[in-house]
Amino acid sequence: MFKKYFSYFIDFIKEEYKFILFLILLLIICEYPVNYYITTGGGISDVSSRIKVTDKSKATGSFNISYVEELQGTLLTYGLSYVIPTWERDSADNYKYTTDDSIDDINFRNDLDLKVANSTATYWAYTLANKNVKEISSKMYVIITDNMKYKNPLKVKDEVLAIDGNNYSDLESFRNYIQTKNKDDIVNIKIKRNNKEKTLKCKIYEEDNKKIIGVGIQILKKYEVSPKVRIKFKSSESGPSGGLITALEIYNQLTQKDITKGYTIAGTGTIEQDGTIGEIGGVKYKILGAEKGHADYFLVPAGNNYNDAKKYKEKKHLKIKLIKVSNIENAINKLEKLK
């Protein structure tokens, strides 16, 4: 019986070998990975479903984040990116700060970026709306290491508690203390890692006439506000680029002005501690997503982002109107003037 079926199998291969080879080749083309992501404009998403202020004011329009669709790079998608005008290739290496970065490091950094953006957006929205906002905690995290260049025992995700027994709640004070040291000095840095506290000895380096410990650090502040606000984004919406829109949505729910003026408003841009709107990467994908989502206006950071967005809008003959913004107050003032 086995010989009979085996004979049938061999005969089938002999007769259909061209078709079988075709299927194998097709599978390889569709599934074989390349070191690229394929990106394109995705659309927009109303953030009012993710942000809830107690007793919020109603809006006639909406604030929307503009998102990017990202495909895993394969031989097929990589080849199609040369054919489909709105598909762009982005090397996977661009998502790493150093060769030491793991996927877990990247995910932690993206998640922390979102938390920091939401925190900063909350502070500025409540401040500009003249509502109660009070800082209640400030935590410092390691977000970048480079073990090839700087030999220090700190790791991504470490929470920095103290340096030489001193506590710091802002990066400027932390960096100023580092500047008081000499090259090759050793400092004691107390950290929390995996819920356990420990003290590590770290060497001081010098680069561009500045003293450093060779890691990137980010501050996460927590605020107590009144009225209360709940912010809940999806895990896939991590990163800092929604900071501007988050701040505007919170502000709009806190006030009676309704700065949407009934329009569908999309936008992108980080929000910094001083209220400035920072530039983001891939702005052309974001404006394309806003166009696909039928937004009326697209808020874009001043500078290179605005220049690139304007060129891309003209090149693709997009209908969406651009609004250039430099800081959160500037954004609110321009929206208030819409008719």
Short mmCIF file of C-alpha atoms in Angstrom, two decimals:
data_model
loop_
_atom_site.label_atom_id
_atom_site.label_comp_id
_atom_site.label_asym_id
_atom_site.label_seq_id
_atom_site.Cartn_x
_atom_site.Cartn_y
_atom_site.Cartn_z
CA MET A 1 0.00 0.00 0.00
CA PHE A 2 2.80 2.40 0.91
CA LYS A 3 4.61 1.74 -2.37
CA LYS A 4 1.39 2.40 -4.28
CA TYR A 5 0.85 5.83 -2.67
CA PHE A 6 4.51 6.65 -2.96
CA SER A 7 4.35 5.88 -6.67
CA TYR A 8 1.32 8.19 -7.04
CA PHE A 9 3.24 10.90 -5.20
CA ILE A 10 6.29 10.59 -7.46
CA ASP A 11 4.12 10.64 -10.58
CA PHE A 12 2.35 13.79 -9.33
CA ILE A 13 5.66 15.56 -8.74
CA LYS A 14 6.91 14.61 -12.19
CA GLU A 15 3.74 15.88 -13.85
CA GLU A 16 3.26 19.04 -11.75
CA TYR A 17 6.83 19.99 -10.86
CA LYS A 18 6.57 23.37 -12.61
CA PHE A 19 3.47 24.27 -10.62
CA ILE A 20 5.09 23.09 -7.37
CA LEU A 21 8.21 25.16 -8.05
CA PHE A 22 5.98 28.13 -8.77
CA LEU A 23 4.21 27.73 -5.41
CA ILE A 24 7.54 27.42 -3.57
CA LEU A 25 8.88 30.54 -5.29
CA LEU A 26 5.65 32.44 -4.54
CA LEU A 27 5.83 31.45 -0.88
CA ILE A 28 9.44 32.66 -0.67
CA ILE A 29 8.57 36.00 -2.29
CA CYS A 30 5.60 36.55 0.03
CA GLU A 31 7.22 35.45 3.27
CA TYR A 32 11.00 35.85 3.07
CA PRO A 33 11.87 38.78 5.40
CA VAL A 34 14.09 41.73 4.53
CA ASN A 35 15.57 44.30 6.92
CA TYR A 36 12.95 46.93 6.08
CA TYR A 37 9.55 48.16 7.14
CA ILE A 38 7.13 49.33 4.45
CA THR A 39 5.19 52.40 5.56
CA THR A 40 2.29 54.41 4.19
CA GLY A 41 -0.37 56.78 5.45
CA GLY A 42 -3.04 54.94 7.40
CA GLY A 43 -5.82 57.31 8.40
CA ILE A 44 -7.03 59.27 11.41
CA SER A 45 -8.51 58.35 14.76
CA ASP A 46 -10.67 60.57 17.00
CA VAL A 47 -8.92 60.84 20.40
CA SER A 48 -12.08 61.82 22.30
CA SER A 49 -12.74 58.11 22.87
CA ARG A 50 -9.36 57.81 24.59
CA ILE A 51 -9.51 60.96 26.73
CA LYS A 52 -12.27 61.62 29.26
CA VAL A 53 -12.37 64.73 31.47
CA THR A 54 -14.96 64.73 34.26
CA ASP A 55 -17.96 66.90 33.26
CA LYS A 56 -16.29 67.62 29.92
CA SER A 57 -17.51 70.23 27.46
CA LYS A 58 -18.93 68.92 24.19
CA ALA A 59 -17.29 69.54 20.83
CA THR A 60 -18.93 69.98 17.44
CA GLY A 61 -15.80 68.80 15.63
CA SER A 62 -12.97 66.45 16.54
CA PHE A 63 -9.25 66.19 17.21
CA ASN A 64 -7.58 63.23 15.56
CA ILE A 65 -4.22 61.52 15.61
CA SER A 66 -2.91 60.70 12.16
CA TYR A 67 -1.48 57.21 12.09
CA VAL A 68 0.87 55.29 9.82
CA GLU A 69 0.33 51.81 8.44
CA GLU A 70 3.44 49.68 8.73
CA LEU A 71 3.97 46.40 6.90
CA GLN A 72 6.61 43.82 7.66
CA GLY A 73 9.24 43.93 4.95
CA THR A 74 9.28 40.86 2.70
CA LEU A 75 10.56 40.34 -0.82
CA LEU A 76 7.00 40.97 -2.04
CA THR A 77 6.26 44.17 -0.09
CA TYR A 78 9.77 45.48 -0.74
CA GLY A 79 9.30 44.99 -4.49
CA LEU A 80 5.81 46.53 -4.46
CA SER A 81 7.18 49.63 -2.71
CA TYR A 82 8.89 50.52 -6.01
CA VAL A 83 5.53 50.30 -7.80
CA ILE A 84 3.01 51.77 -5.34
CA PRO A 85 3.76 55.54 -5.03
CA THR A 86 2.56 55.87 -1.40
CA TRP A 87 4.59 52.92 -0.08
CA GLU A 88 7.97 53.87 1.36
CA ARG A 89 10.92 51.73 2.53
CA ASP A 90 12.41 52.32 5.98
CA SER A 91 15.39 50.33 7.22
CA ALA A 92 14.72 48.43 10.45
CA ASP A 93 18.07 49.74 11.70
CA ASN A 94 16.53 53.22 11.88
CA TYR A 95 14.34 52.04 14.77
CA LYS A 96 17.41 51.38 16.91
CA TYR A 97 19.54 53.91 18.76
CA THR A 98 22.43 51.47 19.16
CA THR A 99 23.29 47.96 18.02
CA ASP A 100 22.61 46.83 21.60
CA ASP A 101 18.93 47.71 21.36
CA SER A 102 16.51 44.80 21.66
CA ILE A 103 12.86 44.74 20.62
CA ASP A 104 12.01 44.90 24.33
CA ASP A 105 14.13 48.06 24.69
CA ILE A 106 12.38 49.68 21.72
CA ASN A 107 8.92 48.78 23.07
CA PHE A 108 9.79 50.14 26.53
CA ARG A 109 11.02 53.40 25.02
CA ASN A 110 7.91 53.79 22.87
CA ASP A 111 5.63 53.11 25.83
CA LEU A 112 7.52 55.59 28.03
CA ASP A 113 7.40 58.19 25.23
CA LEU A 114 3.60 57.90 25.21
CA LYS A 115 3.36 58.24 29.00
CA VAL A 116 5.64 61.30 28.98
CA ALA A 117 3.66 62.86 26.10
CA ASN A 118 0.36 62.31 27.94
CA SER A 119 1.81 63.73 31.16
CA THR A 120 3.21 66.84 29.48
CA ALA A 121 0.02 67.33 27.45
CA THR A 122 -2.02 67.14 30.67
CA TYR A 123 0.16 69.75 32.38
CA TRP A 124 -0.11 72.27 29.55
CA ALA A 125 -3.82 71.71 28.90
CA TYR A 126 -4.73 72.29 32.56
CA THR A 127 -2.31 75.20 32.90
CA LEU A 128 -3.66 77.04 29.85
CA ALA A 129 -7.25 76.28 30.85
CA ASN A 130 -6.55 77.77 34.32
CA LYS A 131 -7.43 74.50 36.06
CA ASN A 132 -5.76 72.87 39.06
CA VAL A 133 -2.60 70.91 38.23
CA LYS A 134 0.07 69.86 40.73
CA GLU A 135 3.19 67.73 40.24
CA ILE A 136 3.17 64.78 42.65
CA SER A 137 6.04 62.62 41.39
CA SER A 138 9.01 62.61 39.02
CA LYS A 139 10.78 59.44 37.94
CA MET A 140 13.98 59.14 35.92
CA TYR A 141 14.56 56.18 33.56
CA VAL A 142 17.47 54.97 31.44
CA ILE A 143 16.26 54.72 27.83
CA ILE A 144 19.50 54.33 25.82
CA THR A 145 22.79 52.58 26.49
CA ASP A 146 25.82 52.04 24.29
CA ASN A 147 28.00 49.30 25.74
CA MET A 148 30.30 49.38 22.73
CA LYS A 149 31.31 52.97 23.52
CA TYR A 150 30.67 53.49 27.23
CA LYS A 151 31.46 50.77 29.77
CA ASN A 152 28.85 51.39 32.43
CA PRO A 153 26.55 48.82 34.12
CA LEU A 154 23.29 50.74 33.60
CA LYS A 155 20.59 49.09 31.48
CA VAL A 156 17.54 50.29 29.58
CA LYS A 157 14.48 50.38 31.94
CA ASP A 158 16.59 51.13 35.04
CA GLU A 159 14.90 53.73 37.25
CA VAL A 160 17.53 56.16 38.55
CA LEU A 161 16.84 56.91 42.23
CA ALA A 162 19.95 58.89 43.27
CA ILE A 163 23.49 59.79 42.30
CA ASP A 164 26.07 60.00 45.07
CA GLY A 165 23.17 60.15 47.50
CA ASN A 166 21.52 63.12 45.77
CA ASN A 167 17.98 62.96 44.37
CA TYR A 168 17.04 64.87 41.21
CA SER A 169 13.59 65.50 39.76
CA ASP A 170 14.73 67.12 36.50
CA LEU A 171 17.37 66.39 33.87
CA GLU A 172 19.01 69.81 34.09
CA SER A 173 19.95 69.36 37.76
CA PHE A 174 21.15 65.82 37.08
CA ARG A 175 23.36 66.97 34.20
CA ASN A 176 24.67 69.94 36.16
CA TYR A 177 25.88 67.60 38.89
CA ILE A 178 27.66 65.42 36.31
CA GLN A 179 29.48 68.54 35.06
CA THR A 180 31.06 69.03 38.51
CA LYS A 181 32.97 65.76 38.08
CA ASN A 182 36.20 65.04 36.23
CA LYS A 183 36.80 62.61 33.42
CA ASP A 184 37.30 59.02 34.72
CA ASP A 185 35.75 59.86 38.11
CA ILE A 186 33.45 57.20 39.57
CA VAL A 187 29.95 58.06 40.77
CA ASN A 188 27.54 55.86 42.73
CA ILE A 189 24.15 55.60 41.04
CA LYS A 190 21.28 54.04 42.95
CA ILE A 191 18.74 52.36 40.69
CA LYS A 192 15.68 50.16 40.78
CA ARG A 193 15.80 47.16 38.42
CA ASN A 194 13.16 44.42 38.40
CA ASN A 195 11.71 45.93 41.61
CA LYS A 196 15.05 45.58 43.42
CA GLU A 197 17.23 48.50 44.48
CA LYS A 198 20.98 48.44 43.98
CA THR A 199 23.88 50.88 43.74
CA LEU A 200 26.19 50.76 40.71
CA LYS A 201 29.55 52.40 40.15
CA CYS A 202 29.59 54.38 36.91
CA LYS A 203 32.49 56.04 35.16
CA ILE A 204 32.43 59.65 33.97
CA TYR A 205 33.31 60.20 30.30
CA GLU A 206 33.97 63.38 28.36
CA GLU A 207 32.56 64.17 24.94
CA ASP A 208 32.47 67.54 23.16
CA ASN A 209 33.83 69.16 26.33
CA LYS A 210 30.91 67.84 28.37
CA LYS A 211 30.93 65.24 31.14
CA ILE A 212 28.55 62.33 30.59
CA ILE A 213 27.87 58.84 31.92
CA GLY A 214 27.09 57.52 28.45
CA VAL A 215 23.36 56.77 28.72
CA GLY A 216 20.15 58.45 27.61
CA ILE A 217 17.72 59.41 30.39
CA GLN A 218 14.09 60.48 30.34
CA ILE A 219 11.90 62.00 33.07
CA LEU A 220 8.30 60.91 33.66
CA LYS A 221 6.24 63.32 35.75
CA LYS A 222 2.87 62.57 37.32
CA TYR A 223 0.30 65.27 38.05
CA GLU A 224 -2.75 65.58 40.27
CA VAL A 225 -5.48 67.47 38.44
CA SER A 226 -8.99 68.76 39.00
CA PRO A 227 -11.32 67.96 37.33
CA LYS A 228 -10.01 64.44 36.83
CA VAL A 229 -8.93 63.11 33.44
CA ARG A 230 -8.56 59.54 32.19
CA ILE A 231 -6.26 58.85 29.24
CA LYS A 232 -6.15 55.39 27.67
CA PHE A 233 -4.42 54.80 24.34
CA LYS A 234 -3.96 51.45 22.62
CA SER A 235 -0.58 49.74 22.92
CA SER A 236 -0.17 50.14 19.15
CA GLU A 237 -0.44 53.93 19.57
CA SER A 238 2.77 54.28 21.57
CA GLY A 239 5.35 56.99 20.92
CA PRO A 240 5.46 60.76 21.49
CA SER A 241 3.98 62.11 18.25
CA GLY A 242 0.42 62.43 19.58
CA GLY A 243 1.38 64.91 22.31
CA LEU A 244 0.04 67.99 20.53
CA ILE A 245 -3.36 66.48 19.71
CA THR A 246 -3.70 65.02 23.22
CA ALA A 247 -3.08 68.44 24.78
CA LEU A 248 -5.63 70.11 22.48
CA GLU A 249 -8.30 67.48 23.19
CA ILE A 250 -7.87 67.80 26.97
CA TYR A 251 -7.93 71.60 26.72
CA ASN A 252 -11.07 71.51 24.59
CA GLN A 253 -12.85 69.27 27.08
CA LEU A 254 -11.86 71.59 29.95
CA THR A 255 -13.11 74.82 28.37
CA GLN A 256 -16.31 76.13 26.82
CA LYS A 257 -14.62 77.54 23.69
CA ASP A 258 -14.75 74.45 21.41
CA ILE A 259 -11.70 75.27 19.34
CA THR A 260 -12.60 72.52 16.83
CA LYS A 261 -15.18 74.94 15.33
CA GLY A 262 -16.97 71.90 13.92
CA TYR A 263 -14.00 70.80 11.82
CA THR A 264 -12.24 67.44 11.65
CA ILE A 265 -8.75 68.38 12.78
CA ALA A 266 -5.79 66.02 12.54
CA GLY A 267 -2.21 66.66 13.53
CA THR A 268 1.12 65.44 14.76
CA GLY A 269 3.97 66.70 16.91
CA THR A 270 5.56 66.06 20.29
CA ILE A 271 4.96 68.39 23.19
CA GLU A 272 8.00 69.36 25.22
CA GLN A 273 8.26 70.43 28.86
CA ASP A 274 8.43 74.11 27.83
CA GLY A 275 5.29 73.77 25.65
CA THR A 276 7.06 73.82 22.29
CA ILE A 277 5.86 71.44 19.60
CA GLY A 278 8.67 69.14 18.50
CA GLU A 279 9.16 67.68 15.05
CA ILE A 280 8.50 64.02 14.23
CA GLY A 281 9.75 61.58 11.62
CA GLY A 282 7.73 60.50 8.59
CA VAL A 283 5.52 63.58 8.44
CA LYS A 284 4.51 62.82 4.84
CA TYR A 285 2.91 59.55 5.98
CA LYS A 286 0.96 61.46 8.63
CA ILE A 287 -0.37 64.07 6.21
CA LEU A 288 -1.31 61.30 3.79
CA GLY A 289 -3.19 59.54 6.60
CA ALA A 290 -5.00 62.79 7.42
CA GLU A 291 -5.99 63.20 3.75
CA LYS A 292 -7.25 59.60 3.59
CA GLY A 293 -9.26 60.26 6.76
CA HIS A 294 -10.92 63.32 5.17
CA ALA A 295 -9.61 65.76 7.78
CA ASP A 296 -10.22 69.45 7.12
CA TYR A 297 -6.99 70.69 8.74
CA PHE A 298 -3.63 69.18 9.59
CA LEU A 299 -1.55 70.68 12.41
CA VAL A 300 2.16 70.29 11.75
CA PRO A 301 5.26 71.44 13.68
CA ALA A 302 7.00 74.52 12.31
CA GLY A 303 10.38 74.05 10.67
CA ASN A 304 11.43 71.09 8.55
CA ASN A 305 8.18 69.20 9.26
CA TYR A 306 6.06 72.02 7.88
CA ASN A 307 8.31 72.53 4.87
CA ASP A 308 8.27 68.81 4.05
CA ALA A 309 4.50 68.59 4.55
CA LYS A 310 3.90 71.57 2.28
CA LYS A 311 6.08 70.10 -0.48
CA TYR A 312 4.38 66.70 -0.19
CA LYS A 313 0.92 68.30 -0.23
CA GLU A 314 1.78 70.14 -3.45
CA LYS A 315 3.46 67.11 -5.02
CA LYS A 316 0.46 64.82 -4.34
CA HIS A 317 -2.14 67.56 -4.94
CA LEU A 318 -3.73 67.00 -1.51
CA LYS A 319 -6.77 69.09 -0.53
CA ILE A 320 -6.15 69.23 3.22
CA LYS A 321 -5.22 72.63 4.73
CA LEU A 322 -2.01 72.91 6.75
CA ILE A 323 -1.62 74.86 10.00
CA LYS A 324 1.95 75.53 11.14
CA VAL A 325 2.38 75.51 14.93
CA SER A 326 5.40 76.29 17.11
CA ASN A 327 4.02 75.76 20.64
CA ILE A 328 0.79 74.75 22.32
CA GLU A 329 -0.40 78.34 22.91
CA ASN A 330 0.30 79.15 19.27
CA ALA A 331 -1.79 76.14 18.20
CA ILE A 332 -4.73 77.16 20.38
CA ASN A 333 -4.60 80.77 19.15
CA LYS A 334 -4.66 79.69 15.50
CA LEU A 335 -7.55 77.29 16.05
CA GLU A 336 -9.54 79.99 17.85
CA LYS A 337 -9.27 82.15 14.72
CA LEU A 338 -10.77 79.52 12.41
CA LYS A 339 -14.11 80.47 10.91
#
